[in-house]
XYZ file of C-alpha atoms in Angstrom:
343
model
C 82.257 86.711 91.816
C 85.765 86.869 90.376
C 88.125 89.633 91.448
C 89.319 92.173 88.857
C 92.874 92.344 87.512
C 95.307 94.309 89.660
C 95.853 94.962 93.335
C 93.220 93.744 95.768
C 90.756 96.435 96.808
C 91.913 98.318 99.874
C 88.899 97.462 102.033
C 89.184 93.755 101.207
C 92.934 93.778 101.729
C 92.624 95.298 105.191
C 90.426 92.381 106.248
C 93.186 89.940 105.321
C 95.827 91.543 107.530
C 96.553 89.915 110.895
C 94.851 91.594 113.823
C 97.822 91.129 116.116
C 101.582 91.488 115.925
C 103.195 88.196 116.910
C 106.651 89.758 117.246
C 107.722 92.887 119.095
C 110.556 93.281 116.569
C 108.095 94.119 113.758
C 108.002 97.917 113.684
C 105.915 98.280 110.500
C 103.790 95.331 109.438
C 101.251 94.924 106.629
C 99.399 98.212 106.102
C 97.787 99.955 103.149
C 100.036 102.791 102.007
C 103.313 101.537 103.491
C 105.922 100.522 100.931
C 107.804 97.956 103.009
C 107.965 96.069 106.285
C 110.326 97.267 109.015
C 112.003 94.984 111.530
C 114.161 96.077 114.469
C 117.658 94.674 114.050
C 120.193 95.810 116.636
C 121.034 99.476 116.193
C 119.306 99.657 112.798
C 116.090 98.711 111.053
C 115.879 95.988 108.435
C 113.491 97.175 105.702
C 112.028 94.439 103.487
C 109.691 94.389 100.490
C 108.448 92.091 97.735
C 107.111 93.079 94.311
C 106.404 91.158 91.096
C 106.635 92.335 87.499
C 103.523 91.231 85.639
C 102.737 93.829 82.948
C 106.157 94.098 81.277
C 108.068 91.378 79.446
C 110.913 93.290 77.776
C 113.724 94.288 80.185
C 111.786 92.618 82.986
C 114.985 92.102 84.985
C 115.665 95.855 85.112
C 112.086 96.503 86.206
C 112.237 94.074 89.137
C 115.359 95.634 90.625
C 114.039 99.188 90.261
C 110.531 98.689 91.635
C 111.753 96.782 94.675
C 114.548 99.229 95.454
C 112.035 102.080 95.124
C 110.005 100.614 97.989
C 113.107 100.500 100.178
C 114.098 104.073 99.276
C 110.604 105.365 100.099
C 111.153 104.285 103.711
C 114.364 106.323 103.972
C 116.470 103.172 103.751
C 119.348 102.040 101.537
C 118.610 98.953 99.376
C 121.239 96.265 99.928
C 120.161 92.704 99.103
C 117.919 91.080 96.481
C 116.450 87.626 96.026
C 114.584 86.807 92.817
C 111.983 84.196 91.922
C 111.846 83.651 88.169
C 108.802 81.793 86.787
C 109.110 80.943 83.093
C 106.462 79.685 80.636
C 106.474 76.115 79.380
C 107.215 75.675 75.638
C 108.287 79.325 75.308
C 111.473 79.559 77.368
C 114.896 79.406 75.759
C 118.350 79.493 77.347
C 118.916 82.840 75.625
C 115.805 84.295 77.276
C 116.928 83.214 80.733
C 120.455 84.528 80.196
C 119.020 87.857 79.017
C 116.779 88.282 82.067
C 119.586 87.375 84.450
C 121.939 89.797 82.692
C 119.386 92.584 83.149
C 119.080 91.784 86.860
C 122.826 91.679 87.459
C 123.394 94.898 85.484
C 120.711 96.738 87.462
C 122.081 95.419 90.754
C 125.550 96.637 89.792
C 124.159 100.056 88.789
C 122.413 100.581 92.136
C 124.944 98.859 94.404
C 122.690 95.937 95.338
C 123.853 92.374 96.000
C 121.971 89.557 94.274
C 121.908 86.936 97.005
C 119.838 84.093 95.592
C 116.299 83.045 94.761
C 114.545 80.424 92.651
C 114.118 79.688 88.934
C 111.474 77.435 87.396
C 109.808 76.621 84.086
C 106.121 76.059 84.811
C 102.797 75.720 82.959
C 101.307 78.054 85.594
C 102.441 81.150 83.640
C 102.089 82.180 80.002
C 104.829 84.829 80.063
C 107.875 85.390 82.298
C 107.001 86.550 85.811
C 109.789 87.897 87.998
C 109.254 88.414 91.718
C 111.770 90.336 93.767
C 112.351 90.256 97.506
C 114.600 93.122 98.588
C 116.037 94.208 101.904
C 117.775 97.345 103.027
C 119.030 99.109 106.118
C 117.817 102.300 107.784
C 119.234 104.015 110.827
C 116.596 104.302 113.516
C 116.561 108.094 113.261
C 116.167 108.092 109.472
C 113.170 105.779 108.990
C 110.241 107.306 107.095
C 106.742 105.851 107.057
C 103.675 106.972 105.134
C 101.828 107.445 108.422
C 104.208 110.295 109.326
C 102.714 112.798 106.856
C 101.305 115.818 108.728
C 98.477 118.317 108.357
C 99.661 121.243 106.218
C 102.457 119.290 104.532
C 103.130 119.989 100.875
C 102.567 117.051 98.517
C 105.427 116.905 96.024
C 105.611 114.735 92.910
C 108.904 113.887 91.247
C 109.425 113.174 87.534
C 105.745 112.999 86.544
C 102.786 110.974 85.347
C 103.000 107.587 83.690
C 106.746 107.093 83.287
C 106.603 103.315 83.634
C 103.363 103.168 81.649
C 105.018 105.026 78.783
C 107.828 102.475 78.581
C 105.474 99.506 78.898
C 103.068 100.767 76.222
C 105.880 101.453 73.750
C 107.467 98.046 74.344
C 104.397 95.828 74.685
C 102.222 97.583 72.072
C 104.992 98.485 69.656
C 103.067 97.533 66.526
C 100.106 99.792 67.321
C 102.367 102.693 68.303
C 104.493 102.314 65.186
C 101.373 102.599 63.003
C 100.630 106.090 64.349
C 104.011 107.501 65.416
C 107.446 107.824 63.893
C 110.495 105.785 64.887
C 112.016 108.584 66.978
C 108.848 108.884 69.083
C 108.776 105.108 69.647
C 112.406 104.929 70.721
C 112.035 107.884 73.079
C 109.002 106.256 74.667
C 110.810 102.927 75.080
C 113.743 104.747 76.640
C 111.544 106.110 79.440
C 112.660 102.969 81.277
C 116.015 104.697 81.901
C 115.361 108.350 80.942
C 113.751 109.771 83.029
C 113.899 106.241 84.438
C 111.795 104.157 86.791
C 114.181 104.366 89.755
C 113.538 106.877 92.549
C 116.676 106.202 94.584
C 118.224 109.530 93.607
C 114.939 111.383 94.167
C 114.713 110.032 97.712
C 118.343 110.766 98.562
C 118.164 114.384 97.376
C 114.868 115.082 99.138
C 116.077 113.618 102.428
C 119.364 115.521 102.231
C 117.477 118.796 101.684
C 115.482 118.265 104.872
C 111.864 118.606 105.872
C 110.692 115.246 104.492
C 108.052 113.617 106.691
C 106.933 110.761 104.424
C 107.425 109.332 100.942
C 105.454 106.886 98.817
C 106.476 105.078 95.643
C 103.939 105.489 92.829
C 103.108 102.125 91.227
C 99.878 100.414 90.174
C 96.884 102.709 90.231
C 98.975 105.750 89.387
C 99.357 109.119 91.059
C 95.766 109.388 92.273
C 95.805 106.014 94.021
C 99.231 106.682 95.547
C 98.017 110.000 96.966
C 94.998 108.198 98.427
C 97.226 105.531 99.974
C 99.610 108.077 101.488
C 96.806 110.155 102.980
C 94.967 107.088 104.262
C 98.090 105.707 105.940
C 98.522 109.028 107.777
C 94.789 109.304 108.533
C 94.693 112.673 106.774
C 92.742 114.416 104.080
C 94.413 115.675 100.919
C 93.725 117.986 98.018
C 95.537 117.260 94.740
C 95.756 120.053 92.143
C 94.780 118.547 88.785
C 96.092 121.544 86.819
C 99.564 120.961 88.283
C 99.390 117.467 86.783
C 97.294 117.340 83.628
C 98.041 120.944 82.684
C 101.778 120.681 83.188
C 104.119 119.961 80.236
C 106.759 119.224 82.870
C 104.940 116.557 84.878
C 102.786 115.293 81.993
C 105.034 115.209 78.952
C 103.950 115.104 75.317
C 104.982 111.471 74.785
C 103.053 110.153 77.774
C 100.089 112.360 76.893
C 100.034 111.058 73.316
C 100.138 107.406 74.402
C 97.457 107.829 77.059
C 95.239 109.550 74.481
C 95.993 106.886 71.875
C 94.937 104.021 74.146
C 92.258 106.005 76.035
C 93.915 105.658 79.419
C 93.389 108.046 82.328
C 96.904 109.352 83.114
C 96.038 109.736 86.802
C 95.577 105.965 87.057
C 98.441 104.479 85.023
C 101.369 102.663 86.602
C 104.012 105.278 87.382
C 107.173 103.799 88.868
C 109.848 106.466 88.570
C 107.660 109.003 90.358
C 107.834 109.600 94.106
C 105.279 111.337 96.298
C 106.855 113.343 99.108
C 105.110 114.864 102.114
C 107.261 117.760 103.249
C 107.101 120.534 105.784
C 105.527 123.484 103.906
C 108.527 125.711 104.507
C 110.775 123.142 102.759
C 108.598 122.195 99.777
C 110.072 124.703 97.330
C 113.624 123.984 98.481
C 113.148 120.255 97.841
C 111.777 120.933 94.356
C 114.701 123.257 93.598
C 117.268 120.723 94.801
C 115.697 118.028 92.657
C 115.596 120.362 89.663
C 119.307 121.168 90.041
C 119.958 117.429 89.792
C 117.905 117.209 86.593
C 114.840 115.677 88.268
C 111.490 117.324 87.539
C 109.390 118.061 90.618
C 106.518 120.277 91.713
C 104.146 120.763 94.626
C 100.900 119.126 93.493
C 98.796 119.263 96.639
C 98.389 119.785 100.348
C 97.544 117.526 103.287
C 94.459 118.433 105.299
C 92.733 117.264 108.470
C 91.001 113.942 107.832
C 87.549 115.518 108.155
C 88.243 117.588 105.021
C 88.301 114.462 102.833
C 90.238 113.467 99.718
C 89.866 115.769 96.721
C 90.998 116.528 93.203
C 90.858 120.300 92.601
C 91.019 122.079 89.242
C 92.239 125.557 88.356
C 88.832 127.080 89.174
C 88.966 125.609 92.713
C 86.192 123.168 91.810
C 86.630 119.901 93.682
C 85.650 116.334 92.929
C 86.426 113.210 94.962
C 89.958 111.942 94.436
C 89.657 108.903 92.150
C 91.115 105.563 93.203
C 92.129 103.119 90.472
C 91.970 99.697 92.070
C 92.608 98.258 88.599
C 95.463 100.063 86.899
C 94.474 101.769 83.665
C 97.207 99.943 81.768
C 95.468 96.627 82.474
C 93.038 97.619 79.701
C 95.796 96.831 77.213
C 96.093 93.254 78.435
C 92.450 92.506 79.220
C 90.671 89.740 77.318
C 87.366 91.530 77.808
C 85.773 93.064 74.706
């Protein structure tokens, strides 16, 4: 049986992880729900991650810097160094294409204060479109490290920016013809611009939340969307969680008109679409509102969308009538439907 498109299923993935830690310097190794590895390095921690860009083709260099730096920021670390592997399709790669991708990478690195240190470039028949893989490292002081497993019972679950930011940009850029047939030029350009406004970076989100205080854990929202990220965060902490669907789907702030229109147009569940640019934050309940207010003052949308519970309470999606259903997990991102060869 062939595996579906997207991340490996959590249960299968867990079976692939090593059952022992071969080095005492590895503080956080491979675990579901953790955004990066952590290695003890003198007085600090080295935080390292690796992420590919596979859905997007336009501005792929900007994507790779943002999604990798988001993983570092979610651990309470500062992203510092990037290596990039660039795999390019045979018979479809031009010097102009390569220069454009590299310019995007260097511009993004300059924007976020990250050093491009090296990597690998190759034209290969193994890919049919450009694939960019980033390997990023950062530094965290030992008293500032955050892991997903540190979320606590009673913590508020905060979401920054909102649903489907990255999905909005990808749909507008990769399905431009279909969108143009149903929407005007202003709508299309606004949707494309979601890449930078509100943007797919969460570095600022993380910095403001940490500075406000009370943050116990953070998790970058990527493939599988908000619902899957909430599941991963709760699972890593061995907790239950209730997510308030009305705070998401009923909110014009966290679920904007442009994203809503595109999800409706392509029949995608907004809870399961790729959502880089959004950060989940587990905060002490007495600090949840203060964190949201601090983010709002900086022009970053945020709201409390749930609460962490004892593990025995389970994982739930709750509507405005307090009716609960099991929290969905999207092991294949909804946006994969746009690229699937299946009828």
